[in-house]
Short mmCIF file of C-alpha atoms and ligand atoms in Angstrom, two decimals:
data_model
loop_
_atom_site.label_atom_id
_atom_site.label_comp_id
_atom_site.label_asym_id
_atom_site.label_seq_id
_atom_site.Cartn_x
_atom_site.Cartn_y
_atom_site.Cartn_z
CA GLY A 1 79.05 111.63 81.13
CA SER A 2 80.59 110.87 84.25
CA LEU A 3 84.51 110.29 84.02
CA LEU A 4 84.40 108.16 87.28
CA ALA A 5 81.25 106.60 89.02
CA ALA A 6 80.64 104.21 91.46
CA THR A 7 77.50 102.27 92.13
CA ASP A 8 76.58 100.47 95.35
CA LEU A 9 80.01 99.68 96.55
CA HIS A 10 80.12 97.26 100.00
CA LYS A 11 83.41 96.82 101.74
CA THR A 12 83.63 95.17 104.98
CA TYR A 13 86.99 94.64 106.89
CA GLY A 14 85.54 93.54 110.17
CA PRO A 15 82.33 93.29 112.14
CA THR A 16 80.93 96.56 110.88
CA PRO A 17 80.70 97.20 106.99
CA ALA A 18 83.41 100.41 106.20
CA LEU A 19 81.16 100.88 102.87
CA ASP A 20 77.37 99.96 102.96
CA GLY A 21 76.13 100.99 99.92
CA ALA A 22 77.78 103.89 98.62
CA SER A 23 77.49 105.64 95.07
CA PHE A 24 79.67 108.50 93.58
CA SER A 25 80.41 109.97 90.52
CA VAL A 26 82.43 113.25 89.25
CA HIS A 27 82.70 114.48 86.08
CA PRO A 28 85.78 115.93 84.01
CA GLY A 29 87.08 119.16 85.76
CA GLU A 30 84.74 118.64 88.63
CA VAL A 31 85.75 119.01 92.47
CA VAL A 32 83.56 117.16 94.33
CA ALA A 33 84.19 116.87 98.32
CA VAL A 34 83.52 113.51 100.39
CA MET A 35 82.22 114.52 103.54
CA GLY A 36 81.20 112.76 106.82
CA PRO A 37 82.10 112.10 110.07
CA SER A 38 85.76 109.96 110.88
CA GLY A 39 85.20 106.61 110.27
CA SER A 40 82.48 106.84 108.12
CA GLY A 41 83.98 105.65 105.19
CA LYS A 42 85.56 108.17 103.03
CA SER A 43 89.28 107.15 102.96
CA THR A 44 87.91 103.95 102.02
CA LEU A 45 85.90 105.18 98.94
CA LEU A 46 88.55 107.17 98.13
CA HIS A 47 90.74 103.72 98.17
CA CYS A 48 88.04 102.02 96.06
CA LEU A 49 87.88 104.69 93.57
CA ALA A 50 91.55 105.18 93.03
CA GLY A 51 91.68 101.04 92.48
CA ILE A 52 93.88 100.72 95.58
CA VAL A 53 91.34 98.29 97.69
CA PRO A 54 88.68 96.11 95.98
CA PRO A 55 84.91 96.40 96.74
CA ASP A 56 83.52 93.30 98.09
CA SER A 57 80.51 94.15 95.57
CA GLY A 58 79.23 96.89 93.46
CA THR A 59 80.49 98.95 90.13
CA ILE A 60 83.34 100.88 89.52
CA THR A 61 83.94 103.02 86.05
CA TYR A 62 86.60 105.16 85.05
CA ASN A 63 86.12 106.35 81.54
CA GLY A 64 83.71 103.45 80.64
CA ARG A 65 86.08 101.04 82.06
CA ASP A 66 85.34 98.48 84.54
CA LEU A 67 87.84 99.05 87.08
CA THR A 68 86.87 95.64 89.18
CA ALA A 69 87.17 93.85 86.15
CA MET A 70 90.88 95.08 85.52
CA SER A 71 94.16 92.95 86.43
CA ASP A 72 96.37 94.64 89.09
CA ALA A 73 98.86 95.54 86.35
CA GLU A 74 95.93 97.52 84.34
CA ARG A 75 94.94 99.24 87.46
CA SER A 76 98.51 100.25 88.51
CA ALA A 77 99.18 101.51 85.18
CA LEU A 78 95.71 103.39 85.43
CA ARG A 79 96.82 104.92 88.97
CA ARG A 80 100.38 105.88 87.45
CA GLY A 81 99.15 107.30 84.20
CA GLU A 82 95.55 108.70 84.84
CA PHE A 83 95.48 109.54 88.55
CA GLY A 84 97.19 111.84 91.19
CA PHE A 85 97.59 111.70 94.74
CA VAL A 86 97.67 113.74 97.62
CA PHE A 87 97.52 112.70 101.39
CA GLN A 88 97.53 114.24 104.82
CA PHE A 89 101.16 113.86 105.10
CA GLY A 90 104.46 111.70 104.87
CA GLN A 91 103.92 111.90 101.03
CA LEU A 92 107.63 113.40 100.15
CA VAL A 93 110.87 111.73 99.75
CA PRO A 94 112.95 112.89 102.63
CA GLU A 95 116.21 112.12 100.85
CA LEU A 96 115.29 113.94 97.69
CA THR A 97 115.28 117.62 97.49
CA CYS A 98 111.80 119.38 96.59
CA VAL A 99 112.37 119.35 92.97
CA GLU A 100 113.57 116.13 92.70
CA ASN A 101 110.10 114.87 94.53
CA VAL A 102 108.35 116.79 91.85
CA ALA A 103 110.61 115.37 89.16
CA LEU A 104 110.02 111.71 90.58
CA PRO A 105 106.67 110.35 88.79
CA LEU A 106 107.91 111.62 85.48
CA ARG A 107 111.56 110.00 86.07
CA LEU A 108 109.30 107.00 86.96
CA ASN A 109 107.41 107.37 83.60
CA GLY A 110 110.86 107.70 81.58
CA VAL A 111 111.31 111.22 81.04
CA LYS A 112 114.56 112.35 81.01
CA ARG A 113 116.31 113.88 84.17
CA LYS A 114 117.08 117.16 82.77
CA GLU A 115 113.52 117.41 81.28
CA ALA A 116 111.94 115.96 83.95
CA GLU A 117 113.43 118.60 86.48
CA ARG A 118 112.47 121.73 84.03
CA ARG A 119 108.76 120.44 84.06
CA ALA A 120 108.82 120.02 87.88
CA VAL A 121 110.39 123.71 88.74
CA GLU A 122 107.57 125.04 86.28
CA TRP A 123 105.13 123.30 88.69
CA LEU A 124 106.82 124.63 91.91
CA GLN A 125 106.45 127.99 90.44
CA ARG A 126 102.79 127.48 90.09
CA LEU A 127 102.60 126.50 93.61
CA GLU A 128 104.68 129.40 94.37
CA VAL A 129 107.48 127.04 96.09
CA ASP A 130 110.06 127.37 93.47
CA ASP A 131 112.42 129.05 96.17
CA LEU A 132 112.41 125.70 97.71
CA ALA A 133 113.48 123.90 94.84
CA GLY A 134 116.79 122.74 96.46
CA LYS A 135 115.72 122.08 100.10
CA ARG A 136 114.95 118.75 101.33
CA PRO A 137 111.18 118.20 102.67
CA GLY A 138 112.67 118.29 106.27
CA GLU A 139 114.05 121.87 105.85
CA VAL A 140 110.53 123.24 104.48
CA SER A 141 107.25 123.84 106.69
CA GLY A 142 104.13 122.00 106.37
CA GLY A 143 102.34 124.07 104.16
CA GLN A 144 105.29 124.28 101.95
CA GLY A 145 105.45 120.85 101.79
CA GLN A 146 102.05 120.37 100.73
CA ARG A 147 102.26 122.64 98.17
CA VAL A 148 105.39 120.69 97.16
CA ALA A 149 103.11 117.38 97.32
CA VAL A 150 100.41 119.00 95.11
CA ALA A 151 102.99 120.05 92.32
CA ARG A 152 104.29 116.34 92.07
CA SER A 153 100.59 115.01 92.18
CA LEU A 154 99.82 117.02 89.11
CA VAL A 155 103.04 117.21 86.96
CA THR A 156 102.33 114.05 84.92
CA GLY A 157 98.92 115.87 83.93
CA PRO A 158 96.10 113.16 85.68
CA ARG A 159 92.73 113.42 84.71
CA VAL A 160 91.45 112.72 88.39
CA LEU A 161 93.49 114.20 91.78
CA PHE A 162 92.52 112.21 94.79
CA ALA A 163 93.43 114.41 97.70
CA ASP A 164 92.32 112.79 101.21
CA GLU A 165 92.63 115.36 104.22
CA PRO A 166 95.31 117.11 102.30
CA THR A 167 95.19 119.56 104.76
CA GLY A 168 94.31 117.70 107.64
CA ALA A 169 97.88 118.79 109.23
CA LEU A 170 97.85 122.53 108.59
CA ASP A 171 96.36 125.39 109.96
CA SER A 172 93.38 127.17 108.82
CA LEU A 173 95.32 129.96 107.11
CA ASN A 174 97.77 127.29 105.46
CA GLY A 175 94.99 125.05 104.58
CA GLU A 176 93.09 127.78 102.96
CA ARG A 177 96.07 128.83 100.67
CA VAL A 178 96.67 125.07 99.77
CA MET A 179 93.05 124.36 98.87
CA GLU A 180 93.05 127.68 96.68
CA LEU A 181 96.56 126.41 94.99
CA LEU A 182 95.36 122.88 94.63
CA THR A 183 92.06 123.78 93.08
CA ASP A 184 93.47 126.56 90.50
CA ALA A 185 95.79 124.21 89.36
CA ALA A 186 93.70 121.24 89.04
CA ARG A 187 91.34 123.60 87.21
CA SER A 188 94.12 124.72 85.08
CA THR A 189 95.01 121.43 83.80
CA GLY A 190 90.92 120.12 83.75
CA ALA A 191 91.80 117.55 86.30
CA ALA A 192 88.82 116.38 88.22
CA VAL A 193 89.48 116.35 91.86
CA VAL A 194 87.94 113.48 94.59
CA LEU A 195 88.55 115.51 97.89
CA VAL A 196 88.16 113.90 101.25
CA THR A 197 87.62 115.92 104.33
CA HIS A 198 85.60 116.54 107.17
CA GLU A 199 85.87 120.10 107.54
CA THR A 200 83.12 122.12 105.81
CA ARG A 201 85.65 125.05 105.27
CA VAL A 202 87.73 122.93 103.01
CA ALA A 203 84.69 121.62 101.51
CA ALA A 204 83.79 124.98 100.23
CA TYR A 205 86.34 124.80 97.68
CA SER A 206 84.35 122.06 95.96
CA ASP A 207 81.96 122.29 93.40
CA ARG A 208 79.62 119.65 94.84
CA GLU A 209 79.40 117.91 97.97
CA ILE A 210 78.77 114.43 99.03
CA VAL A 211 77.94 113.06 102.43
CA VAL A 212 79.08 109.69 103.68
CA ARG A 213 77.25 108.34 106.72
CA ASP A 214 77.95 104.39 108.08
CA GLY A 215 79.51 103.73 105.08
CA LYS A 216 76.32 105.19 102.74
CA ALA A 217 77.11 107.84 100.64
CA ARG A 218 74.42 109.80 99.35
CA ASP A 219 75.53 111.21 95.59
CA MET A 220 72.20 113.79 94.77
CA GLU A 221 74.03 114.25 91.19
CA PHE A 222 74.20 110.14 90.68
CA ALA A 223 70.51 109.72 91.74
CA ARG A 224 68.99 111.94 89.30
P1 ADP W 301 90.67 109.31 108.98
O1 ADP W 301 89.98 108.93 109.90
O2 ADP W 301 91.79 110.25 109.12
O3 ADP W 301 90.41 108.92 107.75
P2 ADP W 301 92.38 106.80 108.69
O4 ADP W 301 91.50 106.24 107.44
O5 ADP W 301 93.77 106.46 108.75
O6 ADP W 301 91.95 107.98 109.42
O7 ADP W 301 91.73 105.30 109.49
C1 ADP W 301 90.34 105.86 110.04
C2 ADP W 301 90.21 104.67 111.18
O8 ADP W 301 90.40 103.42 110.03
C3 ADP W 301 90.89 104.66 112.28
O9 ADP W 301 90.06 104.12 113.09
C4 ADP W 301 92.01 103.45 111.78
O10 ADP W 301 92.44 102.73 112.82
C5 ADP W 301 91.21 102.59 110.95
N1 ADP W 301 92.30 101.90 110.03
C6 ADP W 301 92.88 102.40 108.75
N2 ADP W 301 93.62 101.74 107.94
C7 ADP W 301 93.70 100.57 108.80
C8 ADP W 301 94.59 99.21 108.91
N3 ADP W 301 95.30 99.08 107.95
N4 ADP W 301 94.01 98.21 109.72
C9 ADP W 301 93.46 98.65 110.68
N5 ADP W 301 92.23 99.58 110.78
C10 ADP W 301 92.40 100.79 110.02
P1 ADP W 302 87.15 107.87 107.13
O1 ADP W 302 88.19 107.78 106.16
O2 ADP W 302 85.78 108.35 107.14
O3 ADP W 302 87.76 108.14 108.47
P2 ADP W 302 87.54 104.97 106.91
O4 ADP W 302 87.15 104.45 105.52
O5 ADP W 302 88.96 105.29 107.27
O6 ADP W 302 86.51 106.25 107.46
O7 ADP W 302 86.98 103.84 107.86
C1 ADP W 302 85.49 102.97 107.68
C2 ADP W 302 85.48 102.06 108.55
O8 ADP W 302 86.40 100.85 108.32
C3 ADP W 302 86.19 102.22 109.93
O9 ADP W 302 85.38 101.80 110.91
C4 ADP W 302 87.68 101.98 109.87
O10 ADP W 302 87.80 101.44 111.35
C5 ADP W 302 87.51 100.98 109.12
N1 ADP W 302 88.82 100.08 108.55
C6 ADP W 302 89.21 101.16 107.45
N2 ADP W 302 90.44 100.78 106.41
C7 ADP W 302 90.68 99.67 107.74
C8 ADP W 302 91.47 98.63 107.35
N3 ADP W 302 92.39 98.42 106.50
N4 ADP W 302 91.23 97.26 108.18
C9 ADP W 302 90.48 97.16 109.09
N5 ADP W 302 89.36 98.29 109.19
C10 ADP W 302 89.44 99.15 108.22
#
């Protein structure tokens, strides 16, 4: 069955709906690309699926639990415990070193500093940026920073990794390397990936693609 599924989502901010009947599903360990032009509703779909934005109507089920029926505290515990996030930019804390950034989610979950930093270094190694452990985000390149962000998103062992245009600020060579490392790392942990992108080259790293147009997501898998 599906790990995360949404049916007939509607969400309106202004005069035109951001989501207008969107359905979506992802299986454990599957990498799904959410594609479509700018403004089509991709980010809104991701934010609904991740429990960040409440839909006006529709259902969202994670592991058999109705996300829309949960309290804010339950949703926030779910995000912290089971979900990981990578965005386009601005996600690393500039005052912390790279290893401290990766260790941060573990520290927030109560893991002691030494153990958290040991696991953070392991993750930096897997993303091939352990040589940057002592540097601050301002001292590393865009591609290196995104690798650190991927390490941080997976260090807690999430079941779903939400990635919103993770390579949007990178040139194509760095973007492909980040996608290769991100999908390899996610697959090695069994995490499912919900990847928002408008680039075919980036979507090529997925197992399956869903196209969003005018807030309508066609999930062929789901329609079966
Ligand atoms: P992308 O197209 O890269 O996914 P965003 O999701 O940040 O970019 O924004 C898409 C569109 O949604 C933009 O036109 C932006 O102006 C609008 N938008 C995003 N967030 C807000 C907001 N909080 N208030 C008003 N408009 C927003
Ligand atoms: P995409 O990610 O495909 O670029 P979005 O989901 O960001 O699309 O946006 C879909 C539509 O919803 C756009 O018309 C955008 O302007 C609008 N929108 C998105 N977020 C907000 C927001 N927070 N406030 C107002 N409008 C928003």
